[in-house]
mmCIF file of C-alpha atoms in Angstrom:
data_model
loop_
_atom_site.group_PDB
_atom_site.id
_atom_site.type_symbol
_atom_site.label_atom_id
_atom_site.label_comp_id
_atom_site.label_asym_id
_atom_site.label_seq_id
_atom_site.Cartn_x
_atom_site.Cartn_y
_atom_site.Cartn_z
ATOM 1 C CA UNK Y 9 0.012 -0.009 0.068
ATOM 2 C CA UNK Y 10 1.824 3.153 -1.204
ATOM 3 C CA UNK Y 11 -0.330 5.639 0.698
ATOM 4 C CA UNK Y 12 0.387 9.347 -0.476
ATOM 5 C CA UNK Y 13 3.072 9.638 -3.136
ATOM 6 C CA UNK Y 14 4.655 12.948 -3.991
ATOM 7 C CA UNK Y 15 6.954 13.929 -6.833
ATOM 8 C CA UNK Y 16 9.496 15.297 -7.320
ATOM 9 C CA UNK Y 17 11.294 15.087 -4.056
ATOM 10 C CA UNK Y 18 13.646 17.971 -4.933
ATOM 11 C CA UNK Y 19 13.308 20.764 -7.364
ATOM 12 C CA UNK Y 20 15.300 23.932 -8.092
ATOM 13 C CA UNK Y 21 13.580 26.780 -10.010
ATOM 14 C CA UNK Y 22 14.487 30.132 -11.179
ATOM 15 C CA UNK Y 23 12.351 33.119 -10.424
ATOM 16 C CA UNK Y 24 9.308 33.263 -12.953
ATOM 17 C CA UNK Y 25 9.428 29.649 -13.876
ATOM 18 C CA UNK Y 26 6.353 27.429 -13.401
ATOM 19 C CA UNK Y 27 6.039 23.914 -12.342
ATOM 20 C CA UNK Y 28 3.751 21.299 -11.008
ATOM 21 C CA UNK Y 29 4.057 19.123 -7.928
ATOM 22 C CA UNK Y 30 2.416 15.831 -8.257
ATOM 23 C CA UNK Y 31 0.379 14.050 -5.435
ATOM 24 C CA UNK Y 32 -1.464 10.769 -5.654
ATOM 25 C CA UNK Y 33 -3.090 8.718 -3.016
ATOM 26 C CA UNK Y 34 -4.371 5.079 -3.298
ATOM 27 C CA UNK Y 35 -6.582 4.953 -0.137
ATOM 28 C CA UNK Y 36 -9.733 6.304 -1.835
ATOM 29 C CA UNK Y 37 -9.649 9.332 0.447
ATOM 30 C CA UNK Y 38 -12.159 12.069 -0.298
ATOM 31 C CA UNK Y 39 -10.127 14.889 1.147
ATOM 32 C CA UNK Y 40 -6.821 16.033 -0.074
ATOM 33 C CA UNK Y 41 -4.773 19.123 0.803
ATOM 34 C CA UNK Y 42 -1.425 20.792 0.263
ATOM 35 C CA UNK Y 43 0.682 22.390 3.094
ATOM 36 C CA UNK Y 44 3.899 24.191 3.100
ATOM 37 C CA UNK Y 45 6.346 23.827 5.942
ATOM 38 C CA UNK Y 46 8.622 26.722 6.877
ATOM 39 C CA UNK Y 47 10.975 27.183 9.933
ATOM 40 C CA UNK Y 48 9.192 28.600 12.895
ATOM 41 C CA UNK Y 49 5.774 28.542 11.209
ATOM 42 C CA UNK Y 50 4.630 25.027 11.318
ATOM 43 C CA UNK Y 51 2.402 23.718 8.551
ATOM 44 C CA UNK Y 52 0.240 26.150 6.660
ATOM 45 C CA UNK Y 53 -2.677 25.097 4.368
ATOM 46 C CA UNK Y 54 -2.354 26.206 0.733
ATOM 47 C CA UNK Y 55 -5.347 24.583 -1.020
ATOM 48 C CA UNK Y 56 -7.690 21.679 -0.275
ATOM 49 C CA UNK Y 57 -10.304 19.491 -1.969
ATOM 50 C CA UNK Y 58 -13.279 17.620 -0.632
ATOM 51 C CA UNK Y 59 -13.701 15.520 -3.724
ATOM 52 C CA UNK Y 60 -13.132 15.221 -7.575
ATOM 53 C CA UNK Y 61 -13.921 18.633 -9.150
ATOM 54 C CA UNK Y 62 -14.159 20.508 -5.762
ATOM 55 C CA UNK Y 63 -11.266 22.696 -4.465
ATOM 56 C CA UNK Y 64 -10.904 25.683 -2.160
ATOM 57 C CA UNK Y 65 -8.262 27.962 -0.747
ATOM 58 C CA UNK Y 66 -6.529 27.576 2.522
ATOM 59 C CA UNK Y 67 -4.457 30.146 4.486
ATOM 60 C CA UNK Y 68 -1.728 30.899 1.979
ATOM 61 C CA UNK Y 69 -3.237 30.244 -1.627
ATOM 62 C CA UNK Y 70 -1.625 33.222 -3.600
ATOM 63 C CA UNK Y 71 0.810 32.002 -6.291
ATOM 64 C CA UNK Y 72 -0.613 28.495 -6.328
ATOM 65 C CA UNK Y 73 -3.378 26.622 -8.391
ATOM 66 C CA UNK Y 74 -4.894 23.314 -7.769
ATOM 67 C CA UNK Y 75 -7.337 20.965 -9.577
ATOM 68 C CA UNK Y 76 -8.825 17.590 -8.751
ATOM 69 C CA UNK Y 77 -10.060 15.756 -11.762
ATOM 70 C CA UNK Y 78 -9.935 12.237 -10.103
ATOM 71 C CA UNK Y 79 -10.131 11.025 -6.474
ATOM 72 C CA UNK Y 80 -6.601 9.989 -6.618
ATOM 73 C CA UNK Y 81 -4.671 12.977 -7.851
ATOM 74 C CA UNK Y 82 -4.308 16.504 -6.468
ATOM 75 C CA UNK Y 83 -1.482 18.404 -8.308
ATOM 76 C CA UNK Y 84 -0.205 21.741 -7.109
ATOM 77 C CA UNK Y 85 0.897 24.347 -9.647
ATOM 78 C CA UNK Y 86 3.222 27.135 -9.113
ATOM 79 C CA UNK Y 87 2.387 29.726 -11.744
ATOM 80 C CA UNK Y 88 5.355 31.990 -11.631
ATOM 81 C CA UNK Y 89 7.867 30.932 -8.954
ATOM 82 C CA UNK Y 90 9.204 33.468 -6.443
ATOM 83 C CA UNK Y 91 11.853 33.118 -3.806
ATOM 84 C CA UNK Y 92 9.300 33.347 -1.112
ATOM 85 C CA UNK Y 93 7.867 30.106 -2.342
ATOM 86 C CA UNK Y 94 11.034 28.271 -1.328
ATOM 87 C CA UNK Y 95 9.688 25.755 1.135
ATOM 88 C CA UNK Y 96 8.985 22.071 1.797
ATOM 89 C CA UNK Y 97 5.533 21.077 0.431
ATOM 90 C CA UNK Y 98 3.519 18.288 1.789
ATOM 91 C CA UNK Y 99 0.471 16.663 0.338
ATOM 92 C CA UNK Y 100 -1.969 15.005 2.741
ATOM 93 C CA UNK Y 101 -5.228 13.076 2.494
ATOM 94 C CA UNK Y 102 -7.831 11.790 4.901
ATOM 95 C CA UNK Y 103 -11.271 10.123 4.794
ATOM 96 C CA UNK Y 104 -14.241 12.353 4.444
ATOM 97 C CA UNK Y 105 -17.542 12.279 6.251
ATOM 98 C CA UNK Y 106 -18.491 12.686 9.836
ATOM 99 C CA UNK Y 107 -16.798 9.528 11.170
ATOM 100 C CA UNK Y 108 -14.578 9.191 14.294
ATOM 101 C CA UNK Y 109 -11.360 9.173 12.085
ATOM 102 C CA UNK Y 110 -9.979 12.210 10.629
ATOM 103 C CA UNK Y 111 -6.104 11.743 10.989
ATOM 104 C CA UNK Y 112 -4.091 12.894 8.012
ATOM 105 C CA UNK Y 113 -1.810 10.770 5.865
ATOM 106 C CA UNK Y 114 1.163 12.681 4.490
ATOM 107 C CA UNK Y 115 3.440 12.242 1.556
ATOM 108 C CA UNK Y 116 7.327 12.338 2.036
ATOM 109 C CA UNK Y 117 7.432 16.105 0.908
ATOM 110 C CA UNK Y 118 8.826 18.022 -1.990
ATOM 111 C CA UNK Y 119 11.661 20.427 -1.362
ATOM 112 C CA UNK Y 120 11.520 23.340 -3.585
ATOM 113 C CA UNK Y 121 14.189 26.014 -3.923
ATOM 114 C CA UNK Y 122 13.519 29.204 -5.981
ATOM 115 C CA UNK Y 123 16.591 31.194 -6.928
ATOM 116 C CA UNK R 12 -10.271 31.361 14.673
ATOM 117 C CA UNK R 13 -8.642 28.220 15.863
ATOM 118 C CA UNK R 14 -5.054 28.025 16.997
ATOM 119 C CA UNK R 15 -2.450 25.711 18.572
ATOM 120 C CA UNK R 16 0.391 26.811 20.833
ATOM 121 C CA UNK R 17 3.529 24.740 21.500
ATOM 122 C CA UNK R 18 5.377 26.807 23.878
ATOM 123 C CA UNK R 19 8.727 25.036 23.717
ATOM 124 C CA UNK R 20 10.846 25.110 20.505
ATOM 125 C CA UNK R 21 12.940 22.233 21.954
ATOM 126 C CA UNK R 22 12.789 19.765 24.791
ATOM 127 C CA UNK R 23 15.846 17.966 25.983
ATOM 128 C CA UNK R 24 15.428 14.702 28.040
ATOM 129 C CA UNK R 25 17.847 11.978 29.121
ATOM 130 C CA UNK R 26 17.274 8.401 27.882
ATOM 131 C CA UNK R 27 15.109 6.543 30.208
ATOM 132 C CA UNK R 28 13.454 9.608 31.780
ATOM 133 C CA UNK R 29 9.785 10.580 31.280
ATOM 134 C CA UNK R 30 9.172 13.158 28.655
ATOM 135 C CA UNK R 31 6.369 15.748 28.117
ATOM 136 C CA UNK R 32 5.753 17.886 25.132
ATOM 137 C CA UNK R 33 3.208 20.700 25.790
ATOM 138 C CA UNK R 34 0.302 21.787 23.591
ATOM 139 C CA UNK R 35 -2.592 24.089 24.263
ATOM 140 C CA UNK R 36 -5.226 24.984 21.775
ATOM 141 C CA UNK R 37 -8.178 27.305 21.034
ATOM 142 C CA UNK R 38 -11.223 26.290 18.940
ATOM 143 C CA UNK R 39 -14.934 26.873 18.726
ATOM 144 C CA UNK R 40 -16.872 24.048 20.127
ATOM 145 C CA UNK R 41 -15.433 20.607 20.849
ATOM 146 C CA UNK R 42 -12.103 19.618 19.313
ATOM 147 C CA UNK R 43 -10.469 16.768 17.553
ATOM 148 C CA UNK R 44 -6.897 16.756 18.775
ATOM 149 C CA UNK R 45 -3.841 15.127 17.116
ATOM 150 C CA UNK R 46 -0.111 14.624 17.571
ATOM 151 C CA UNK R 47 2.056 13.911 14.631
ATOM 152 C CA UNK R 48 5.797 13.109 14.434
ATOM 153 C CA UNK R 49 8.220 14.054 11.814
ATOM 154 C CA UNK R 50 11.701 12.455 11.392
ATOM 155 C CA UNK R 51 14.380 14.273 9.361
ATOM 156 C CA UNK R 52 13.556 14.605 5.726
ATOM 157 C CA UNK R 53 10.319 12.613 6.046
ATOM 158 C CA UNK R 54 6.623 13.437 6.016
ATOM 159 C CA UNK R 55 4.491 13.731 9.195
ATOM 160 C CA UNK R 56 3.257 10.507 10.723
ATOM 161 C CA UNK R 57 0.073 10.185 12.912
ATOM 162 C CA UNK R 58 0.816 9.321 16.557
ATOM 163 C CA UNK R 59 -2.445 9.535 18.380
ATOM 164 C CA UNK R 60 -5.782 11.441 18.493
ATOM 165 C CA UNK R 61 -8.540 12.470 20.956
ATOM 166 C CA UNK R 62 -12.039 12.422 19.814
ATOM 167 C CA UNK R 63 -14.171 11.848 22.818
ATOM 168 C CA UNK R 64 -14.281 9.804 25.915
ATOM 169 C CA UNK R 65 -11.311 8.860 28.104
ATOM 170 C CA UNK R 66 -9.105 11.834 28.636
ATOM 171 C CA UNK R 67 -5.951 9.843 28.464
ATOM 172 C CA UNK R 68 -5.251 8.622 24.931
ATOM 173 C CA UNK R 69 -2.592 5.931 24.076
ATOM 174 C CA UNK R 70 -0.889 5.905 20.702
ATOM 175 C CA UNK R 71 2.043 4.564 18.799
ATOM 176 C CA UNK R 72 5.529 3.900 20.067
ATOM 177 C CA UNK R 73 4.456 3.968 23.789
ATOM 178 C CA UNK R 74 3.264 7.727 23.537
ATOM 179 C CA UNK R 75 0.138 8.813 25.225
ATOM 180 C CA UNK R 76 -1.478 12.206 25.630
ATOM 181 C CA UNK R 77 -3.837 13.712 28.258
ATOM 182 C CA UNK R 78 -6.760 15.925 27.188
ATOM 183 C CA UNK R 79 -7.692 18.626 29.658
ATOM 184 C CA UNK R 80 -10.666 20.556 28.716
ATOM 185 C CA UNK R 81 -10.517 23.212 31.440
ATOM 186 C CA UNK R 82 -6.955 24.070 30.602
ATOM 187 C CA UNK R 83 -7.425 23.481 26.798
ATOM 188 C CA UNK R 84 -4.357 21.367 26.681
ATOM 189 C CA UNK R 85 -3.287 18.199 25.083
ATOM 190 C CA UNK R 86 0.214 17.351 26.320
ATOM 191 C CA UNK R 87 2.146 14.464 24.801
ATOM 192 C CA UNK R 88 3.890 12.165 27.321
ATOM 193 C CA UNK R 89 6.041 9.006 27.356
ATOM 194 C CA UNK R 90 7.052 7.210 30.563
ATOM 195 C CA UNK R 91 10.616 6.394 29.324
ATOM 196 C CA UNK R 92 12.252 8.206 26.480
ATOM 197 C CA UNK R 93 14.355 6.527 23.827
ATOM 198 C CA UNK R 94 17.068 8.056 21.585
ATOM 199 C CA UNK R 95 14.938 7.011 18.632
ATOM 200 C CA UNK R 96 12.237 9.265 19.870
ATOM 201 C CA UNK R 97 14.305 12.306 18.825
ATOM 202 C CA UNK R 98 12.165 14.019 16.243
ATOM 203 C CA UNK R 99 9.865 17.089 15.456
ATOM 204 C CA UNK R 100 6.501 16.776 17.099
ATOM 205 C CA UNK R 101 3.402 18.667 15.917
ATOM 206 C CA UNK R 102 0.075 19.115 17.742
ATOM 207 C CA UNK R 103 -2.907 19.829 15.736
ATOM 208 C CA UNK R 104 -6.565 20.661 16.147
ATOM 209 C CA UNK R 105 -9.723 20.392 14.155
ATOM 210 C CA UNK R 106 -13.207 21.359 15.193
ATOM 211 C CA UNK R 107 -15.771 18.652 15.378
ATOM 212 C CA UNK R 108 -17.988 18.766 12.422
ATOM 213 C CA UNK R 109 -21.528 19.552 13.415
ATOM 214 C CA UNK R 110 -23.169 19.597 9.929
ATOM 215 C CA UNK R 111 -21.499 19.262 6.531
ATOM 216 C CA UNK R 112 -18.459 21.129 5.290
ATOM 217 C CA UNK R 113 -14.746 20.727 5.488
ATOM 218 C CA UNK R 114 -13.089 21.432 8.828
ATOM 219 C CA UNK R 115 -9.508 22.581 8.527
ATOM 220 C CA UNK R 116 -6.655 21.337 10.681
ATOM 221 C CA UNK R 117 -4.509 23.880 12.302
ATOM 222 C CA UNK R 118 -0.974 22.839 13.401
ATOM 223 C CA UNK R 119 1.343 24.239 16.082
ATOM 224 C CA UNK R 120 4.863 25.300 15.019
ATOM 225 C CA UNK R 121 6.376 22.002 16.270
ATOM 226 C CA UNK R 122 8.577 21.020 19.141
ATOM 227 C CA UNK R 123 11.997 19.402 18.620
ATOM 228 C CA UNK R 124 12.454 16.581 21.029
ATOM 229 C CA UNK R 125 16.070 15.638 21.696
ATOM 230 C CA UNK R 126 16.714 12.590 23.783
ATOM 231 C CA UNK R 127 20.279 12.452 25.183
ATOM 232 C CA UNK R 128 22.048 9.011 25.553
#
């Protein structure tokens, strides 16, 4: 069982370039989300999705786009990279509904450097 | 708005001694509370959660956490620390969903646990 898979693990971009971070989960989870992790700031929510075709903004959405065409995939697009987007990005998923679960399953992270 | 405070950037403890990593939270209504652990260059892994019921929750690797509603705290504990417990620990809160909608998870900034041999 692969869980949540993120690619690439490392990426270096120049300012103004665009790229897509890929995320896939094989647990049939309804909810998926993207976080960025920065020193001293914990994890901050960028975008999230509650199902295929439905996405919404988190705390820090500017400069990022997402789409959810299938239950499994939730790519994060950087439209025009800026040095402030240098960070470690985590994709996470969890079961939806009102059940007594709710813990997040995380990918291994994508470390992005913008020069 | 919901929030999580982890007042200690780093906790140092000798191997074999008990450890506590502190967490307090603020949320509207009743909370779901979580602890996650992150080892270097890895993603976060779920340790334990509080939903309802017994205030003492047991989780993976011998960790437990105590929910205190009056103090709005959810401290992580372990009776005897191991060197392999050295990692970054995150506390997180999510409001219990009353009706429909996505409830966002808010994380603390993390506490680095260093277990000294």
